[in-house]
Coordinates of C-alpha atoms in Angstrom, one line a residue:
X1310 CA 86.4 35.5 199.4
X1311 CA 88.5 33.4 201.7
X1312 CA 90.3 30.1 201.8
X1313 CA 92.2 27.9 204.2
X1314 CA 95.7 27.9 204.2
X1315 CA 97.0 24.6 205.8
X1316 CA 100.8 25.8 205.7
X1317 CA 103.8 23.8 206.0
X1318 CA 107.4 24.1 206.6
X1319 CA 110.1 21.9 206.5
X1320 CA 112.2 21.7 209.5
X1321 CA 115.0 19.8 211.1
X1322 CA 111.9 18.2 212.6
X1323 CA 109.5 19.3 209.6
X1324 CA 106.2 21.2 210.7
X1325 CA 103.2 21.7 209.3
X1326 CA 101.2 24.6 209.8
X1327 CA 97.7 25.0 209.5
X1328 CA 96.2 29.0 209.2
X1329 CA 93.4 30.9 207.4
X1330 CA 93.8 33.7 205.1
X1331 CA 92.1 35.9 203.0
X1332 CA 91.9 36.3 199.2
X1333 CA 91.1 39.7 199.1
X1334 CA 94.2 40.8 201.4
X1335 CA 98.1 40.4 201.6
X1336 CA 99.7 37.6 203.4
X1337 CA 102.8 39.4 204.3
X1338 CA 105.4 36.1 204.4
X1339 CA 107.2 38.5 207.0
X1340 CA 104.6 39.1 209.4
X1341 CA 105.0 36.8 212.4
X1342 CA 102.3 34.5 213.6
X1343 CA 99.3 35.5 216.0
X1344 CA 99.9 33.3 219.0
X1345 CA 96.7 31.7 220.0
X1346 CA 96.1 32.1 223.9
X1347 CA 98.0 30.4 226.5
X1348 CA 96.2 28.5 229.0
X1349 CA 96.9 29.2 232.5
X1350 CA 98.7 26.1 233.2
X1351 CA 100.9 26.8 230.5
X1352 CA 105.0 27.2 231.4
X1353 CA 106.2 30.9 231.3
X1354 CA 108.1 32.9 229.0
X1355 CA 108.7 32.2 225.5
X1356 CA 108.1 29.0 224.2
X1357 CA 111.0 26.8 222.2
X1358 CA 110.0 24.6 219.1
X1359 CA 110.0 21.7 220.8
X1360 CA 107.2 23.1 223.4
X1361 CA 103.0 22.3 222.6
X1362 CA 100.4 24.4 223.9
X1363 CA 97.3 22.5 223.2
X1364 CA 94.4 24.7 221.7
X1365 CA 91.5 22.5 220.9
X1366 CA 92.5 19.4 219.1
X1367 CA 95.7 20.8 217.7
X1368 CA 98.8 21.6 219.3
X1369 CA 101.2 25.1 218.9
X1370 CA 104.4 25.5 219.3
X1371 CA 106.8 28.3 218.7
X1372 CA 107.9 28.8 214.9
X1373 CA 111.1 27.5 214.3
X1374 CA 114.5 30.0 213.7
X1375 CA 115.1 30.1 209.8
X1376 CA 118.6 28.9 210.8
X1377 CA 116.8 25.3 211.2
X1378 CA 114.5 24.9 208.4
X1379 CA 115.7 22.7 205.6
X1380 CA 114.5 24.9 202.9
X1381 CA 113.2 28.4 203.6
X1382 CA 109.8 29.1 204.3
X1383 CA 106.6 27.4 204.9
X1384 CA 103.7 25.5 202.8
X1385 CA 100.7 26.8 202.4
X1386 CA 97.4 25.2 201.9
X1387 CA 94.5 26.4 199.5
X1388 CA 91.2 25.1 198.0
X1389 CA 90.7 26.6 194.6
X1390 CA 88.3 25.2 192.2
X1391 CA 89.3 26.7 188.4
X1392 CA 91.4 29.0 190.0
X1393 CA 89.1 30.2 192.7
X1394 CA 88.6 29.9 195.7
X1395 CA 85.4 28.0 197.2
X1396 CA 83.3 28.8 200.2
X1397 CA 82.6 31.6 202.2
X1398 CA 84.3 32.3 205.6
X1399 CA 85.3 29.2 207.8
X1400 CA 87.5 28.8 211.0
X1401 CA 89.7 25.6 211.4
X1402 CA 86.7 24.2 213.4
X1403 CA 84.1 24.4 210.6
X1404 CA 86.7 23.2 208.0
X1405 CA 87.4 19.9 210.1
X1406 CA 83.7 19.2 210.5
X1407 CA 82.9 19.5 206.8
X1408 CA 85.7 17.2 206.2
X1409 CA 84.6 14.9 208.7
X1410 CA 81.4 14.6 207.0
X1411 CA 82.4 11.5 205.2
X1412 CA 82.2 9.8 208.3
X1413 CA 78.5 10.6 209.2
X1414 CA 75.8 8.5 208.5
X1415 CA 74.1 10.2 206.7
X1416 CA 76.5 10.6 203.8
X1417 CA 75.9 6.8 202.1
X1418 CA 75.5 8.2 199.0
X1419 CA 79.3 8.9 198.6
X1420 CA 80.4 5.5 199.4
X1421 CA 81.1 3.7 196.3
X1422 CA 81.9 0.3 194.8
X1423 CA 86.2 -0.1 193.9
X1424 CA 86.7 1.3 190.9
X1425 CA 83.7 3.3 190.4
X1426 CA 82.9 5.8 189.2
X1427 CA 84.2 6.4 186.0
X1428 CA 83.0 10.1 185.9
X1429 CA 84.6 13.8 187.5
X1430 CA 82.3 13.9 190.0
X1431 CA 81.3 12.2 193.1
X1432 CA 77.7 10.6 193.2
X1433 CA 76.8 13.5 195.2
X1434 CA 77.4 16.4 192.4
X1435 CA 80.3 17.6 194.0
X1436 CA 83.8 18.3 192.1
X1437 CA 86.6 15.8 193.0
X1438 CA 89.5 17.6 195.4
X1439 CA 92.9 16.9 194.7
X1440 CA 96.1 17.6 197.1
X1441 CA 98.8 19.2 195.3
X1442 CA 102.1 19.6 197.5
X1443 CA 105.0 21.3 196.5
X1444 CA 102.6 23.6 194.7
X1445 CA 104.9 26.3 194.0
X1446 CA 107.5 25.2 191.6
X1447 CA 107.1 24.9 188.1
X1448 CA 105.8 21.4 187.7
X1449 CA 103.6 21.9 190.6
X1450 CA 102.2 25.1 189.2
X1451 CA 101.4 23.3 186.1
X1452 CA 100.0 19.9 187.7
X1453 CA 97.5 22.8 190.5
X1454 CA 96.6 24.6 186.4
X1455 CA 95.9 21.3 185.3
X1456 CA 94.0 20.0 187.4
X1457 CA 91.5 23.1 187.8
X1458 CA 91.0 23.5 184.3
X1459 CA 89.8 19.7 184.9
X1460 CA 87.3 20.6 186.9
X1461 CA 89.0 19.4 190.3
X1462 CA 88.9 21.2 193.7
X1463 CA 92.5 21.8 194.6
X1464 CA 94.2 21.9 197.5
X1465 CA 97.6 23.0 197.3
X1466 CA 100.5 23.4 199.4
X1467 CA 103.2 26.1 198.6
X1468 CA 106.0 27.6 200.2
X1469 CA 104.9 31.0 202.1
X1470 CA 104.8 32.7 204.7
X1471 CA 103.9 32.2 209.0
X1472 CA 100.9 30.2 210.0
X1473 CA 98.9 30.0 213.1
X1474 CA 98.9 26.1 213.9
X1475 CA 102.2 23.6 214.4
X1476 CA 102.1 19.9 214.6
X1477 CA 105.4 18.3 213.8
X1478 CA 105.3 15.7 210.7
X1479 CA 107.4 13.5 211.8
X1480 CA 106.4 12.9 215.6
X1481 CA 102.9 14.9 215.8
X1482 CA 99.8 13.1 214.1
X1483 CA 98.2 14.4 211.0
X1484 CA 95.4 16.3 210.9
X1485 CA 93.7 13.6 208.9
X1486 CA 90.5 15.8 209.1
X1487 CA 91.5 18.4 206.9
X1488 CA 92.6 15.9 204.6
X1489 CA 90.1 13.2 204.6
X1490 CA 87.6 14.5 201.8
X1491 CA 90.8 14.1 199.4
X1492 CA 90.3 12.1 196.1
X1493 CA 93.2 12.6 194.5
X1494 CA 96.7 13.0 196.0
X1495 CA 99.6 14.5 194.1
X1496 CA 103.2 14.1 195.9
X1497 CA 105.5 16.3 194.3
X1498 CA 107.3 18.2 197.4
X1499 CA 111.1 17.4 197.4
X1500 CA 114.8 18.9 198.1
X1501 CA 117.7 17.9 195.9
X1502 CA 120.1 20.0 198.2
X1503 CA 122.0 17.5 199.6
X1504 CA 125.5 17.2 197.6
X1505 CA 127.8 14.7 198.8
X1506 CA 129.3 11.2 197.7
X1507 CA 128.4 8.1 199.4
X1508 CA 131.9 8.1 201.5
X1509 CA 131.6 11.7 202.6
X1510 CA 128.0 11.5 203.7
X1511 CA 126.9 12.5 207.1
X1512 CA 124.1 11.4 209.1
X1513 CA 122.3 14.6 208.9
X1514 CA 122.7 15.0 205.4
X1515 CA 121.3 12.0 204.5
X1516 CA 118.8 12.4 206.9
X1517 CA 117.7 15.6 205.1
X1518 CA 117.0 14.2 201.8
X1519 CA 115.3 11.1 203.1
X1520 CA 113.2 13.5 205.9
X1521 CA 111.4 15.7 203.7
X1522 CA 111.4 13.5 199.9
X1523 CA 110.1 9.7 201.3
X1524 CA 109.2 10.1 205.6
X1525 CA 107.1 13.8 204.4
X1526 CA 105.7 12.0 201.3
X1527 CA 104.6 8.9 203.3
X1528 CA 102.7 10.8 206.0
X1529 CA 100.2 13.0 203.9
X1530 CA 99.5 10.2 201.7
X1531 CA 99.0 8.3 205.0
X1532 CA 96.5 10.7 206.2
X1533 CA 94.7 10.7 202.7
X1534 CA 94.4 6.6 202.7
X1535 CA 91.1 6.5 205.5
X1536 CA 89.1 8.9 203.5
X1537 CA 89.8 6.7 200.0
X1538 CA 89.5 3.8 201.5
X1539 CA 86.4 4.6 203.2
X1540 CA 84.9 5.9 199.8
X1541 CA 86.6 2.5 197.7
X1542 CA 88.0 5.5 195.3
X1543 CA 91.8 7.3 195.2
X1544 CA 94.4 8.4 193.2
X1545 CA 97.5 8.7 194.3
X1546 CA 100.6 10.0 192.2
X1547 CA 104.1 10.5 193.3
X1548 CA 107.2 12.2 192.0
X1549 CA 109.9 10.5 192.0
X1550 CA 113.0 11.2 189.8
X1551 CA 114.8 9.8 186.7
X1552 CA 118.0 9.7 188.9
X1553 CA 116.1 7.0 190.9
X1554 CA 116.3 3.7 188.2
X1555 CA 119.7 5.8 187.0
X1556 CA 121.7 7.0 190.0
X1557 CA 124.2 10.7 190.0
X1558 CA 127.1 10.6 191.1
X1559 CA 127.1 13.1 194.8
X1560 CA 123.2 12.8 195.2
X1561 CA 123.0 9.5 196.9
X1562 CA 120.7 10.4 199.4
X1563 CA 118.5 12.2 196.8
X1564 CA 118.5 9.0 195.0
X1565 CA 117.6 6.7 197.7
X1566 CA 114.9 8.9 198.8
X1567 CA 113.2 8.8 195.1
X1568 CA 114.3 5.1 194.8
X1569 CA 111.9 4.6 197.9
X1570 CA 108.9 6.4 196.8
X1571 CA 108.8 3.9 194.4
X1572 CA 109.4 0.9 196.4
X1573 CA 106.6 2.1 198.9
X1574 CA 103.8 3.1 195.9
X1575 CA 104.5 -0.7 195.6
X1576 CA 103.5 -1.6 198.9
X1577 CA 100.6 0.8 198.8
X1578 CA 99.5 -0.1 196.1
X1579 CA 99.0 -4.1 196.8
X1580 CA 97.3 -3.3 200.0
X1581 CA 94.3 -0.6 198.2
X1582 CA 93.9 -1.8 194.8
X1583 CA 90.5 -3.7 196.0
X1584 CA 89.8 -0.7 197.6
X1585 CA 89.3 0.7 194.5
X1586 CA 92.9 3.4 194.9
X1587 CA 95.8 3.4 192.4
X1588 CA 99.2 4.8 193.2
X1589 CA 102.0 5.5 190.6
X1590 CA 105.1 7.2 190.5
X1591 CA 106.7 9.4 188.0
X1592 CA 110.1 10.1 187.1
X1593 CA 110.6 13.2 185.6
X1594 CA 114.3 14.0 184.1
X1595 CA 115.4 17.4 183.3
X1596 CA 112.5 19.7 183.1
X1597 CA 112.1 23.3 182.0
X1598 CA 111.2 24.7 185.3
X1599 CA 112.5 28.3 186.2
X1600 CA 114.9 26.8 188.6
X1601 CA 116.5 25.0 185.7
X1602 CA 116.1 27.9 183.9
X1603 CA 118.0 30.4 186.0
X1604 CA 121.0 28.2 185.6
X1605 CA 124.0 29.9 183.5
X1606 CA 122.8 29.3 179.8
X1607 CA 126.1 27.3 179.3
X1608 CA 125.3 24.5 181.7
X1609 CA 121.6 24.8 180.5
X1610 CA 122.9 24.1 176.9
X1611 CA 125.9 21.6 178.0
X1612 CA 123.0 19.5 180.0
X1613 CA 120.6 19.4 176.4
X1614 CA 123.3 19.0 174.6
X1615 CA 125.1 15.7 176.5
X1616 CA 121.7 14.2 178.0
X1617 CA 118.4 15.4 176.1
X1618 CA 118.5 13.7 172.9
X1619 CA 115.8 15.3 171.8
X1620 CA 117.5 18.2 171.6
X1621 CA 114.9 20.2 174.5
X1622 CA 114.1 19.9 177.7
X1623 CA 110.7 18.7 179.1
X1624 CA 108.0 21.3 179.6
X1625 CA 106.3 20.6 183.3
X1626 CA 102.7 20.8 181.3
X1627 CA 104.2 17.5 179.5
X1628 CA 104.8 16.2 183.2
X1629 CA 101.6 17.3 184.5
X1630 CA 99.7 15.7 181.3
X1631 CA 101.1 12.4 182.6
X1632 CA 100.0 13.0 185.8
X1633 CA 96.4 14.2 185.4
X1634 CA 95.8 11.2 183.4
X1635 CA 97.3 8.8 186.4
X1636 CA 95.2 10.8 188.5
X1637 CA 91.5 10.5 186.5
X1638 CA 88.7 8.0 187.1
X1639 CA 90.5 6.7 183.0
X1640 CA 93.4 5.3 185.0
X1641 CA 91.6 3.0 187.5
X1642 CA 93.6 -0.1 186.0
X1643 CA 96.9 1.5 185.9
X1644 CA 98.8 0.9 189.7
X1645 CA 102.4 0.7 191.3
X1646 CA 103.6 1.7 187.8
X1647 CA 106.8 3.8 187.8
X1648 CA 106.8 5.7 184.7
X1649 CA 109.7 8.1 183.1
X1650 CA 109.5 10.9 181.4
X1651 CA 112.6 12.1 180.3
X1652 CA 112.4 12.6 176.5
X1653 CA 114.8 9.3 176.4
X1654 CA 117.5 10.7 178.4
X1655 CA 118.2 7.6 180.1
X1656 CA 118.6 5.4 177.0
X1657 CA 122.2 7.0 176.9
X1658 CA 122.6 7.6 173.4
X1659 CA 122.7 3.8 172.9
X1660 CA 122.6 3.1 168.9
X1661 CA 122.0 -0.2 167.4
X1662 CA 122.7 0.8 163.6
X1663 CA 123.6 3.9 161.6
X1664 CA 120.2 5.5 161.5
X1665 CA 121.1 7.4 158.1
X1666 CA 121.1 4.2 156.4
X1667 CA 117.2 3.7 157.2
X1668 CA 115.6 0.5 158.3

């Protein structure tokens, strides 16, 4: 069995790779990419990052050192349908024509009215695909399980290994093709590694935080808009963060970049809500996932104890609940809503009465 892998990795000028791999065999994260052949006209030697060879439609360029990516690896892209993979064997070429089909004549029958329909499956029989970046941590692992016990086609992107195809996301165009049969769009890629107050904050930093979490979440929900808008149906959710209607003190670049997501569903959201395409964000506090986890169990404890008043942390199957409902045919009159989850965390404690003395 086989699957696409549309890989992605997150550089000082972020790239997204596009590759094919196999089910059935091991995708060493190690092994270095297969260049594709040079054309003739091409520049000698070894080529820089900044360099394209154009191969077909796409462009390549050389991967980038490790020293410049803003969090290690790449992102990888699979379909899986409950878990599996769909399809037999395809090569870049015949996954862009079959997601180009929506734009055929011929294919009437999946155009549909805004808002409609209210089922899990186009009018054509097929399952609904969902995007899933940031596939790979815990909340996106349980958003990608989610959604296939649904019944969705996923598409996921992770963090892995090398990849065959480069286009830059933020000067390269998208390769809209391989995105365009996308009903459902799921944001959650982000970095909260940028730790620095407001008066110590560098351009790059900054830069950082507002490269990868709003500029890398605005393009591939971007390159999802033509195919929704063309079919009058899309969902589109986003994560955001508590911390962005809160603030944290040394994470002000973190907090702008959430803040924006939510500004910019706004926007979105205005201009495709006749087009039958919701967008929401969600603002997760402090979740279970294992990189909260694999902090000291003292800090874990301290941060229930002080901000969970609940007494737990959230589980990221209670985030990914939230989401699969914002992203079912159910929530086609729900748009630019910003909604927390946080267990109440950012109440504050506040009490208006002694609550041992009843109502």
């Amino acid at each position: 069995m086989s699957m696409i892998d549309f890989s992605a990795s997150i550089a000082r000028r972020s790239m997204v790779r596009l590759t094919s791999c196999r089910t059935d065999a091991t995708c060493a994260p190690t092994t270095p990419p297969t260049r594709p052949a040079v054309p003739s006209s091409a520049p000698a030697g070894p080529l820089r990052a900044t360099e394209r060879v154009a191969t077909s439609s796409w462009s390549w360029a050389a991967e980038t050192p490790r020293s410049e990516l803003l969090t290690a690896g790449t992102m990888r892209l699979h379909r899986r349908s409950r878990g599996r993979a769909r399809g037999g064997p395809r090569g870049l070429d015949r996954w862009a024509r079959r997601c180009g089909r929506i734009r055929e004549p011929d294919q009437g029958a999946r155009t549909m009215t805004a808002g409609s329909p209210r089922a899990g499956r186009r009018p054509d029989g097929t399952p609904r695909r969902a995007l899933v970046t940031g596939a790979n941590g815990g909340i996106g692992r349980a958003i990608v399980q989610r959604l296939t016990d649904d019944g969705y086609e996923v598409v996921t992107m992770d963090v892995a290994g090398p990849a065959d195809l480069v286009v830059d996301l933020v000067g390269d165009p998208m390769p809209t093709e391989a995105l365009a049969d996308i009903d459902v769009c799921i944001s959650n890629a982000g970095v909260v590694d940028t730790l620095s107050p407001a008066h110590r904050m560098s351009a790059e930093k900054w830069a950082l935080d507002i490269d990868v979490n709003l500029t890398g979440s605005f393009r591939v929900v971007q390159a999802c808009l033509p195919g929704m808008r063309e079919r009058r149906y899309g969902r589109i959710v986003l994560t955001s963060s508590v911390a962005a209607a809160i603030g944290a003190r040394g994470q002000v670049a973190y907090c702008a970049s959430k803040a924006g997501l939510i500004g910019m569903a706004r926007a979105i959201a205005s201009e495709n809500v006749a087009h039958g395409i919701t967008i929401n964000c969600v603002l997760p506090g402090t979740i279970a996932t294992p990189k909260v986890l694999a902090m000291p169990p003292e800090v874990v404890e301290r941060v229930r104890d002080r901000f969970m008043p609940g007494g737990r942390h959230g589980e990221p199957e209670e985030v990914a609940g939230l989401m699969a409902y914002l992203a079912s045919p159910e929530a086609g009159f729900v748009t630019a809503q910003s909604i927390i989850i946080d267990g109440g965390a950012h109440l504050g404690n506040v009490s208006l009465g002694d609550p041992g003395k009843g109502d």
